[in-house]
PDB file of C-alpha atoms in Angstrom:
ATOM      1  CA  UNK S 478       0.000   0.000   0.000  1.00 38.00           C
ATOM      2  CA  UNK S 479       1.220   3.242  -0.806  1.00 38.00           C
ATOM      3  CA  UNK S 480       0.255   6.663   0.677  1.00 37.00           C
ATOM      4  CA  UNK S 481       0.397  10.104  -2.076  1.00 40.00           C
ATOM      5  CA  UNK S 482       0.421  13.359  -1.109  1.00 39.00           C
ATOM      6  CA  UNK S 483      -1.376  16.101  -2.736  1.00 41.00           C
ATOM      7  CA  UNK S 484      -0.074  19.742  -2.410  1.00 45.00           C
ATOM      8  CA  UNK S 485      -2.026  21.927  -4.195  1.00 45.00           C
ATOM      9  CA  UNK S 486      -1.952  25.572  -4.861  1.00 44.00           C
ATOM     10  CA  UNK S 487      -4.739  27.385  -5.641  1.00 46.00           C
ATOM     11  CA  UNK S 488      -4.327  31.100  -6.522  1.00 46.00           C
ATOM     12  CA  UNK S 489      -7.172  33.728  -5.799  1.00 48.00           C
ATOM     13  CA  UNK S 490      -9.852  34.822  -7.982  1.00 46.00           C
ATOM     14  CA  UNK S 491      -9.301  38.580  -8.871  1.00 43.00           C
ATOM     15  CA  UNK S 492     -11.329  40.693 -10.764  1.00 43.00           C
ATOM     16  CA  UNK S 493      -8.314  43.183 -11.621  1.00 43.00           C
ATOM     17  CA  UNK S 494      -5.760  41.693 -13.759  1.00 40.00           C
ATOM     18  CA  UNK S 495      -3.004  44.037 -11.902  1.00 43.00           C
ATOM     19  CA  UNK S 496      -4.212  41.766  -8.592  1.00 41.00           C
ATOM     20  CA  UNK S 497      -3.931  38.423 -10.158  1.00 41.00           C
ATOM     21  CA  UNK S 498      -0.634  37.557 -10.061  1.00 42.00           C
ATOM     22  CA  UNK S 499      -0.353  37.793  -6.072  1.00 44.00           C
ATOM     23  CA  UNK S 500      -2.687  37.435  -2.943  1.00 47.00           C
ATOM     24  CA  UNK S 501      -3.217  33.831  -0.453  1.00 46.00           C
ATOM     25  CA  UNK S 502      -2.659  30.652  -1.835  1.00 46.00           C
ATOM     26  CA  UNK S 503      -4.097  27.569  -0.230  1.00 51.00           C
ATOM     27  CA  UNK S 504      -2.083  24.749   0.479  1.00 52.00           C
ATOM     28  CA  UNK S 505      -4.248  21.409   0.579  1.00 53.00           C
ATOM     29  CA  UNK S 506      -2.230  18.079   1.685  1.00 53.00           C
ATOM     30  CA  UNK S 507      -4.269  15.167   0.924  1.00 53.00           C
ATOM     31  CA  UNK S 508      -3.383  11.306   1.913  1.00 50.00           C
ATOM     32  CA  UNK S 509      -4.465   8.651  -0.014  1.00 50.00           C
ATOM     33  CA  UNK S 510      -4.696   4.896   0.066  1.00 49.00           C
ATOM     34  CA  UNK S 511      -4.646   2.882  -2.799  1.00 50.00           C
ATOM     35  CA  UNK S 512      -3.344   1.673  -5.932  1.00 48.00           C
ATOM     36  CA  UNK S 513      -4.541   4.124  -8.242  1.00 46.00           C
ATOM     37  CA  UNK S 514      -6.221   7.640  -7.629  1.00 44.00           C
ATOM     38  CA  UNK S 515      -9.812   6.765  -8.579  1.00 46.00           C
ATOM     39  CA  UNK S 516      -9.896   3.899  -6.339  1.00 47.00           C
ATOM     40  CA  UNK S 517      -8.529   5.186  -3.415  1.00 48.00           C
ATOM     41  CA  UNK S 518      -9.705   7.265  -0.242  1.00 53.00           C
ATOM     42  CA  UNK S 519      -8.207  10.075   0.548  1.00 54.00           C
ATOM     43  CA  UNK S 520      -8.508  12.728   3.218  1.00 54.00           C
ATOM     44  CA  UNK S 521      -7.161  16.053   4.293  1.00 52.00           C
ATOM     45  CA  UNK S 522      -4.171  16.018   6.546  1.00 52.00           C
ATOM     46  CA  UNK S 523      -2.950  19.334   6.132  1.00 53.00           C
ATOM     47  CA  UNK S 524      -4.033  22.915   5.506  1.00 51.00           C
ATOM     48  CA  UNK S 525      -2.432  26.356   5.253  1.00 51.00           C
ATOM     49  CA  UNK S 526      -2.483  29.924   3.675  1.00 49.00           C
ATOM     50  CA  UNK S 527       0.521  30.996   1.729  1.00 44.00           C
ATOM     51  CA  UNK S 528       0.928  35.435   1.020  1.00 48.00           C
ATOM     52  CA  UNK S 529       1.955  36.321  -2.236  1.00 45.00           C
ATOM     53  CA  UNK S 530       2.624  33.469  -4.381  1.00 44.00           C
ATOM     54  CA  UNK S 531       3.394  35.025  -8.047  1.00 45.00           C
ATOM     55  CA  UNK S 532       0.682  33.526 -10.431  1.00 45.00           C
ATOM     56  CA  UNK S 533       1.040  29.878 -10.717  1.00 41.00           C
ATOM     57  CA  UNK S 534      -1.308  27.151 -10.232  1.00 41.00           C
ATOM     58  CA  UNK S 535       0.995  24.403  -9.019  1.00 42.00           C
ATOM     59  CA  UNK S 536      -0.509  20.424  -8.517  1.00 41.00           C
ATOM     60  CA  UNK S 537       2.558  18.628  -6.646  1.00 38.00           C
ATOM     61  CA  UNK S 538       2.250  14.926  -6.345  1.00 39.00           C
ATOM     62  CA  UNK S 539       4.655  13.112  -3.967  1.00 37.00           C
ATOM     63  CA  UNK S 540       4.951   9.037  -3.448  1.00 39.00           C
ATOM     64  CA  UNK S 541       6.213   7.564  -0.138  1.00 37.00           C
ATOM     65  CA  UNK S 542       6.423   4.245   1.217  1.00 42.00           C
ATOM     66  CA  UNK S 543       3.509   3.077   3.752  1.00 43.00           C
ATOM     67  CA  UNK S 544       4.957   4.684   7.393  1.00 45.00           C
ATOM     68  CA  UNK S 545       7.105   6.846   5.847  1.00 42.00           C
ATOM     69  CA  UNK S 546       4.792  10.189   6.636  1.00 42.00           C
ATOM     70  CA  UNK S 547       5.382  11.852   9.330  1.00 45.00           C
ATOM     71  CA  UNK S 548       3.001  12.349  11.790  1.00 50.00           C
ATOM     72  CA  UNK S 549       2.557  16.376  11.936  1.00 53.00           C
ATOM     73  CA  UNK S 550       3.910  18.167  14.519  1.00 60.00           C
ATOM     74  CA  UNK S 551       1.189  19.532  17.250  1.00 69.00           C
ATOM     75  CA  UNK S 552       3.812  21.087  19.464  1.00 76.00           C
ATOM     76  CA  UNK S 553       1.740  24.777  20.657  1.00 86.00           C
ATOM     77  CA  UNK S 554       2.842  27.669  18.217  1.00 91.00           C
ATOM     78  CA  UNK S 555       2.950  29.918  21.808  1.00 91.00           C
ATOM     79  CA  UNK S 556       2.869  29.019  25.314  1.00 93.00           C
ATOM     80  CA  UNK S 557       1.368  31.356  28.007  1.00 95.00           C
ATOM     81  CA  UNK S 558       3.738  33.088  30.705  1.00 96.00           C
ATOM     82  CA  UNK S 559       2.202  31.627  34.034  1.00 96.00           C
ATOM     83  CA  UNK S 560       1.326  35.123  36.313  1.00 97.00           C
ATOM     84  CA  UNK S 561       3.576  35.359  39.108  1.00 97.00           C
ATOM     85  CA  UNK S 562       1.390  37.380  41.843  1.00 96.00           C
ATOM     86  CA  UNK S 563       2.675  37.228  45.524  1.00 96.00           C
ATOM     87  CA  UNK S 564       6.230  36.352  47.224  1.00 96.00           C
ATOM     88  CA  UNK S 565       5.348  32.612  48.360  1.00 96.00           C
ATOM     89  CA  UNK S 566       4.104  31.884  44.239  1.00 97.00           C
ATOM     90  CA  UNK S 567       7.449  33.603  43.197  1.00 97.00           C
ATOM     91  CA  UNK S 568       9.243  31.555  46.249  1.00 97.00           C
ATOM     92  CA  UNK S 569       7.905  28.100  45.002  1.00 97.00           C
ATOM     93  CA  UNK S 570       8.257  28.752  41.659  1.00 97.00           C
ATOM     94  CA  UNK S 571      12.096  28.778  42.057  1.00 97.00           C
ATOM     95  CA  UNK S 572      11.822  25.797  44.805  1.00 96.00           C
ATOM     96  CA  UNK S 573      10.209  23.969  42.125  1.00 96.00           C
ATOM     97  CA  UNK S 574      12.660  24.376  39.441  1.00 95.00           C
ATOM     98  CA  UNK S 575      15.429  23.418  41.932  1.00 95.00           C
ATOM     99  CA  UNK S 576      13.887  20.593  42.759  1.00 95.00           C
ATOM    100  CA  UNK S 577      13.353  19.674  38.749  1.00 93.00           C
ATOM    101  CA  UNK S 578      17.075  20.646  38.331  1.00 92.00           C
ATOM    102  CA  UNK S 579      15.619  23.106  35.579  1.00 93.00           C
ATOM    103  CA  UNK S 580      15.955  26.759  35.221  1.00 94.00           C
ATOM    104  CA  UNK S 581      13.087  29.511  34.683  1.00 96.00           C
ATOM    105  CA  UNK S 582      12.666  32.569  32.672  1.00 97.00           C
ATOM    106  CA  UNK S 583      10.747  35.655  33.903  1.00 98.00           C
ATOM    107  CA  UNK S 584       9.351  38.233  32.587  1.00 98.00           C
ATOM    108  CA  UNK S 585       8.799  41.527  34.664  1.00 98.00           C
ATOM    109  CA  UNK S 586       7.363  43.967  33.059  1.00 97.00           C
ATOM    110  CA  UNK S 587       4.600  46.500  33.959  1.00 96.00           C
ATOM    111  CA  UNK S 588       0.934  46.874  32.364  1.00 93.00           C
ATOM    112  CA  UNK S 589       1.269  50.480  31.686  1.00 95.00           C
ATOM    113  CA  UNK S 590       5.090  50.101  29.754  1.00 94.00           C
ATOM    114  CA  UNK S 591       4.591  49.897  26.320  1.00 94.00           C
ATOM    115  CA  UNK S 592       7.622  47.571  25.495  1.00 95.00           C
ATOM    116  CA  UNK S 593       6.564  44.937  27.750  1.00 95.00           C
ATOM    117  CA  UNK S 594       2.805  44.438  25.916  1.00 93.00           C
ATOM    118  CA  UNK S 595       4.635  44.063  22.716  1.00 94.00           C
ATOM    119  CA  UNK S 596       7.456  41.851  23.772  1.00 95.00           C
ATOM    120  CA  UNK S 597       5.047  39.454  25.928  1.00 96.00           C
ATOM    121  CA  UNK S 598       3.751  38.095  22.690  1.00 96.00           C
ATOM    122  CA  UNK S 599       6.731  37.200  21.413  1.00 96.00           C
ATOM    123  CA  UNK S 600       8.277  35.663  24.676  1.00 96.00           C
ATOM    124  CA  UNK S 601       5.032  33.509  24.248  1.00 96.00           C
ATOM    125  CA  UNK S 602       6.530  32.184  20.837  1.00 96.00           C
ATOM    126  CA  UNK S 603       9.704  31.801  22.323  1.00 96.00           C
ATOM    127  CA  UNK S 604       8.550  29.561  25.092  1.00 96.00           C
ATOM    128  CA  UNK S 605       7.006  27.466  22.802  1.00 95.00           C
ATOM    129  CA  UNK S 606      10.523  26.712  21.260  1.00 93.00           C
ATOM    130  CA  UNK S 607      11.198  25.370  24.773  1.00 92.00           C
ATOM    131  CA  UNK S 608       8.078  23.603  25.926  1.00 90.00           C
ATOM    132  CA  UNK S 609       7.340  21.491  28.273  1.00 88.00           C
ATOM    133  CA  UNK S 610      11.579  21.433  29.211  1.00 89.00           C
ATOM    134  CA  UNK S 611      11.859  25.457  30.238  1.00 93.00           C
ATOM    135  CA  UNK S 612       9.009  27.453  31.846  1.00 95.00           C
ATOM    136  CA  UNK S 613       8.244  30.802  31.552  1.00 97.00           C
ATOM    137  CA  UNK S 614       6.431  33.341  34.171  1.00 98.00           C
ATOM    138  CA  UNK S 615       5.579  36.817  33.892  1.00 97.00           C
ATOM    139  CA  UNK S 616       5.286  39.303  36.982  1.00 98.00           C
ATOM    140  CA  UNK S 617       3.947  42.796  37.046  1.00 97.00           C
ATOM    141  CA  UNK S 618       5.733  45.427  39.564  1.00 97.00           C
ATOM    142  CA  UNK S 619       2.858  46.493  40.277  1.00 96.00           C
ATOM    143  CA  UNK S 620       1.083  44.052  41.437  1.00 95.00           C
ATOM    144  CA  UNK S 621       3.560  42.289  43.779  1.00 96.00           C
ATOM    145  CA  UNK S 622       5.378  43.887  46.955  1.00 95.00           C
ATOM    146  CA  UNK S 623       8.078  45.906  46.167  1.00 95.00           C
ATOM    147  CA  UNK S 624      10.490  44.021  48.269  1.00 95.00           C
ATOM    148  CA  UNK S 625       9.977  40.904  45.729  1.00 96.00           C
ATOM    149  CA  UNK S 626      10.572  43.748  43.221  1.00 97.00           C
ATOM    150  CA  UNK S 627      14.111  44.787  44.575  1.00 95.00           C
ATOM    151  CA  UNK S 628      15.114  41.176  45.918  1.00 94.00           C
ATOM    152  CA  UNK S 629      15.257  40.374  42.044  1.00 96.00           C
ATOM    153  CA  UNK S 630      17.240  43.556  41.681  1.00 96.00           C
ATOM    154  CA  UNK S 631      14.703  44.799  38.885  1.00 96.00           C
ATOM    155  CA  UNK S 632      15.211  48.430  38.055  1.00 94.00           C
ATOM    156  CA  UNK S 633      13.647  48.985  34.588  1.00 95.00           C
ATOM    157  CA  UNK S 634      11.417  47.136  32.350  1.00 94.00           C
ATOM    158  CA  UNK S 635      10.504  44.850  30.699  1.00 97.00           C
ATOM    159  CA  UNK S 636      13.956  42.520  32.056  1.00 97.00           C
ATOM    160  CA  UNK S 637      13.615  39.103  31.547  1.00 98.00           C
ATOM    161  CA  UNK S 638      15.745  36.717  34.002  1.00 98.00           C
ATOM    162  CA  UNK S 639      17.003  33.425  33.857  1.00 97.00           C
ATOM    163  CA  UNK S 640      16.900  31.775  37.218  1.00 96.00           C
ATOM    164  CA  UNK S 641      18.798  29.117  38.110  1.00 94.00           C
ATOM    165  CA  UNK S 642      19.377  26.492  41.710  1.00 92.00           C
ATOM    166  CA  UNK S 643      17.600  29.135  43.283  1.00 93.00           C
ATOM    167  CA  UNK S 644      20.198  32.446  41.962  1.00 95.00           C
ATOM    168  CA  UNK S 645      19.071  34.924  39.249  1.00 96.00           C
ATOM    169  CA  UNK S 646      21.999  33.530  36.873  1.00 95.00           C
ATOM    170  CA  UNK S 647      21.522  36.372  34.261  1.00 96.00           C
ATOM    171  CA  UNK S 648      18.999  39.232  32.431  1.00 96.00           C
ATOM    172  CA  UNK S 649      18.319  40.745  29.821  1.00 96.00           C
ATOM    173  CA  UNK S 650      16.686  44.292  29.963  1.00 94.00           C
ATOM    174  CA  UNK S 651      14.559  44.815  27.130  1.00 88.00           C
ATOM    175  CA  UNK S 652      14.904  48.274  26.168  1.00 83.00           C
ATOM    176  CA  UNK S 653      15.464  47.632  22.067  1.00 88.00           C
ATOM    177  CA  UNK S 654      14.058  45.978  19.576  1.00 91.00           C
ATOM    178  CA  UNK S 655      12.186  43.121  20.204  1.00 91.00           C
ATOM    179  CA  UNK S 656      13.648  40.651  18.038  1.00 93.00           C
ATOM    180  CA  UNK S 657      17.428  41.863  19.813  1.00 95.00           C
ATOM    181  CA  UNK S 658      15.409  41.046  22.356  1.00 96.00           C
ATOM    182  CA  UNK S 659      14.416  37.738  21.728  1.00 96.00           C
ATOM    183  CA  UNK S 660      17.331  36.916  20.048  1.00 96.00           C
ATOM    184  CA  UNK S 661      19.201  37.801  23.741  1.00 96.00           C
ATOM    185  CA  UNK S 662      17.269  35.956  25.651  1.00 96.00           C
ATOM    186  CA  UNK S 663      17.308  32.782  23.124  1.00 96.00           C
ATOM    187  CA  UNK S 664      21.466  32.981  23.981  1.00 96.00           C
ATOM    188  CA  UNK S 665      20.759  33.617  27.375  1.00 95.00           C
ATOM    189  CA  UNK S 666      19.061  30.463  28.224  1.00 95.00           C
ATOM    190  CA  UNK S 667      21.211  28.281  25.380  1.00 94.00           C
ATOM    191  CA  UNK S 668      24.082  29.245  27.427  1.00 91.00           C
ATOM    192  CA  UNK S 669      21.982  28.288  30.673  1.00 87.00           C
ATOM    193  CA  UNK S 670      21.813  24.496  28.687  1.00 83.00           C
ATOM    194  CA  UNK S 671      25.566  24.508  27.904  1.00 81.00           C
ATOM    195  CA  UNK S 672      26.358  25.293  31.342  1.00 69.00           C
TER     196      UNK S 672
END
C-alpha cells in the first residue's frame, strides 16, 4: 500500500488583472490509500495559507512508502507566561525548578510600559521553542510587593531573568528591539543548557 500526497496551490480569484498575479494561496495536503487515484480514499491532513505566491497554479504529487509520513507536529505555536502574583508563588516557583534541576525565565514587566505588551507576545513564541523542558512566568511590579521587586534587583522594564538552583543567573533588559530582544534571551538560556 502506498500513501500520495497532494499539495495543491490554488491562486485567488481577482477581478483586476493588476491583482492576479499575487494574494493567499491555499495549500491542501491530501493522503491517499490505494493503488490508483480513482480507487482510493483520501482525506485532508494538512491545511495552510501561503501570502503572495506570483501567479502559478501548481498540482505537486509526492509518493512515499507506507509509514514513511510523518506524523505532523502539534507542538503549541505559543505558550502562556504563568502570572507570578505574591512572594510565596514567586518563592515556590524557584523551589520547584530546583527541585526539577531546571531553570526559569521571567518576565517583569509592567501593564502600563509599552515595550513589555509588545514583547510578551513574542516571549510567548519563544517559550514554545522550549516547551514542556523550560518554563516561563511573567510578573507585574505592580502588582507584587516591592520588596519581591528589589530582591530580584529589577530596576527597569521589561527585564527578563534566567533563574537558576535558586540564583538569578543572568537578564536581559529589554529596552530595544524586540527581536534583539528575543534573540538575547534565546542565547541567554542556550548558554543556561551549555552550562
Amino acid at each position: 500500500m502506498s500513501v500520495r500526497l497532494s499539495p495543491t496551490f490554488r491562486p485567488p480569484i481577482s477581478s483586476s488583472s493588476r491583482h492576479a498575479s499575487s494574494g493567499s494561496w491555499d495549500l491542501l495536503v491530501f493522503c491517499s490509500k490505494g493503488s490508483s487515484s480513482s480507487s482510493s480514499s483520501s482525506s485532508l491532513v494538512y491545511s495552510s495559507k501561503f501570502e503572495g505566491i506570483n501567479g502559478r497554479r501548481d498540482v505537486v504529487k509526492v509518493s512515499c512508502q507506507e509509514g514513511s509520513l510523518r506524523e505532523l507536529d502539534d507542538s503549541p505555536v505559543s505558550v502562556n507566561l504563568a502570572p507570578i502574583t505574591s512572594e510565596s508563588q514567586f518563592d515556590r516557583v524557584i523551589a520547584e525548578a530546583q527541585q526539577l534541576e531546571e531553570p526559569v525565565i521571567i518576565l517583569w514587566m509592567a501593564s502600563w510600559c509599552r515595550k513589555c505588551i509588545y514583547l510578551k507576545p513574542k516571549l510567548e513564541k519563544l517559550a514554545a521553542d522550549y516547551y514542556p523542558r523550560l518554563r516561563f512566568y511573567c510578573v507585574d511590579v505592580n502588582a507584587v510587593p516591592y520588596k519581591l521587586v528589589s530582591h530580584a534587583g529589577v530596576t527597569k522594564m521589561p527585564t527578563i531573568q534566567l533563574w537558576k538552583d535558586t540564583k538569578k543567573q543572568t537578564e536581559v533588559i529589554g529596552g530595544h528591539k524586540a527581536y534583539l530582544v528575543i534573540n538575547e534571551v534565546r542565547q541567554m538560556i542556550e548558554s543556561a543548557y551549555s552550562m
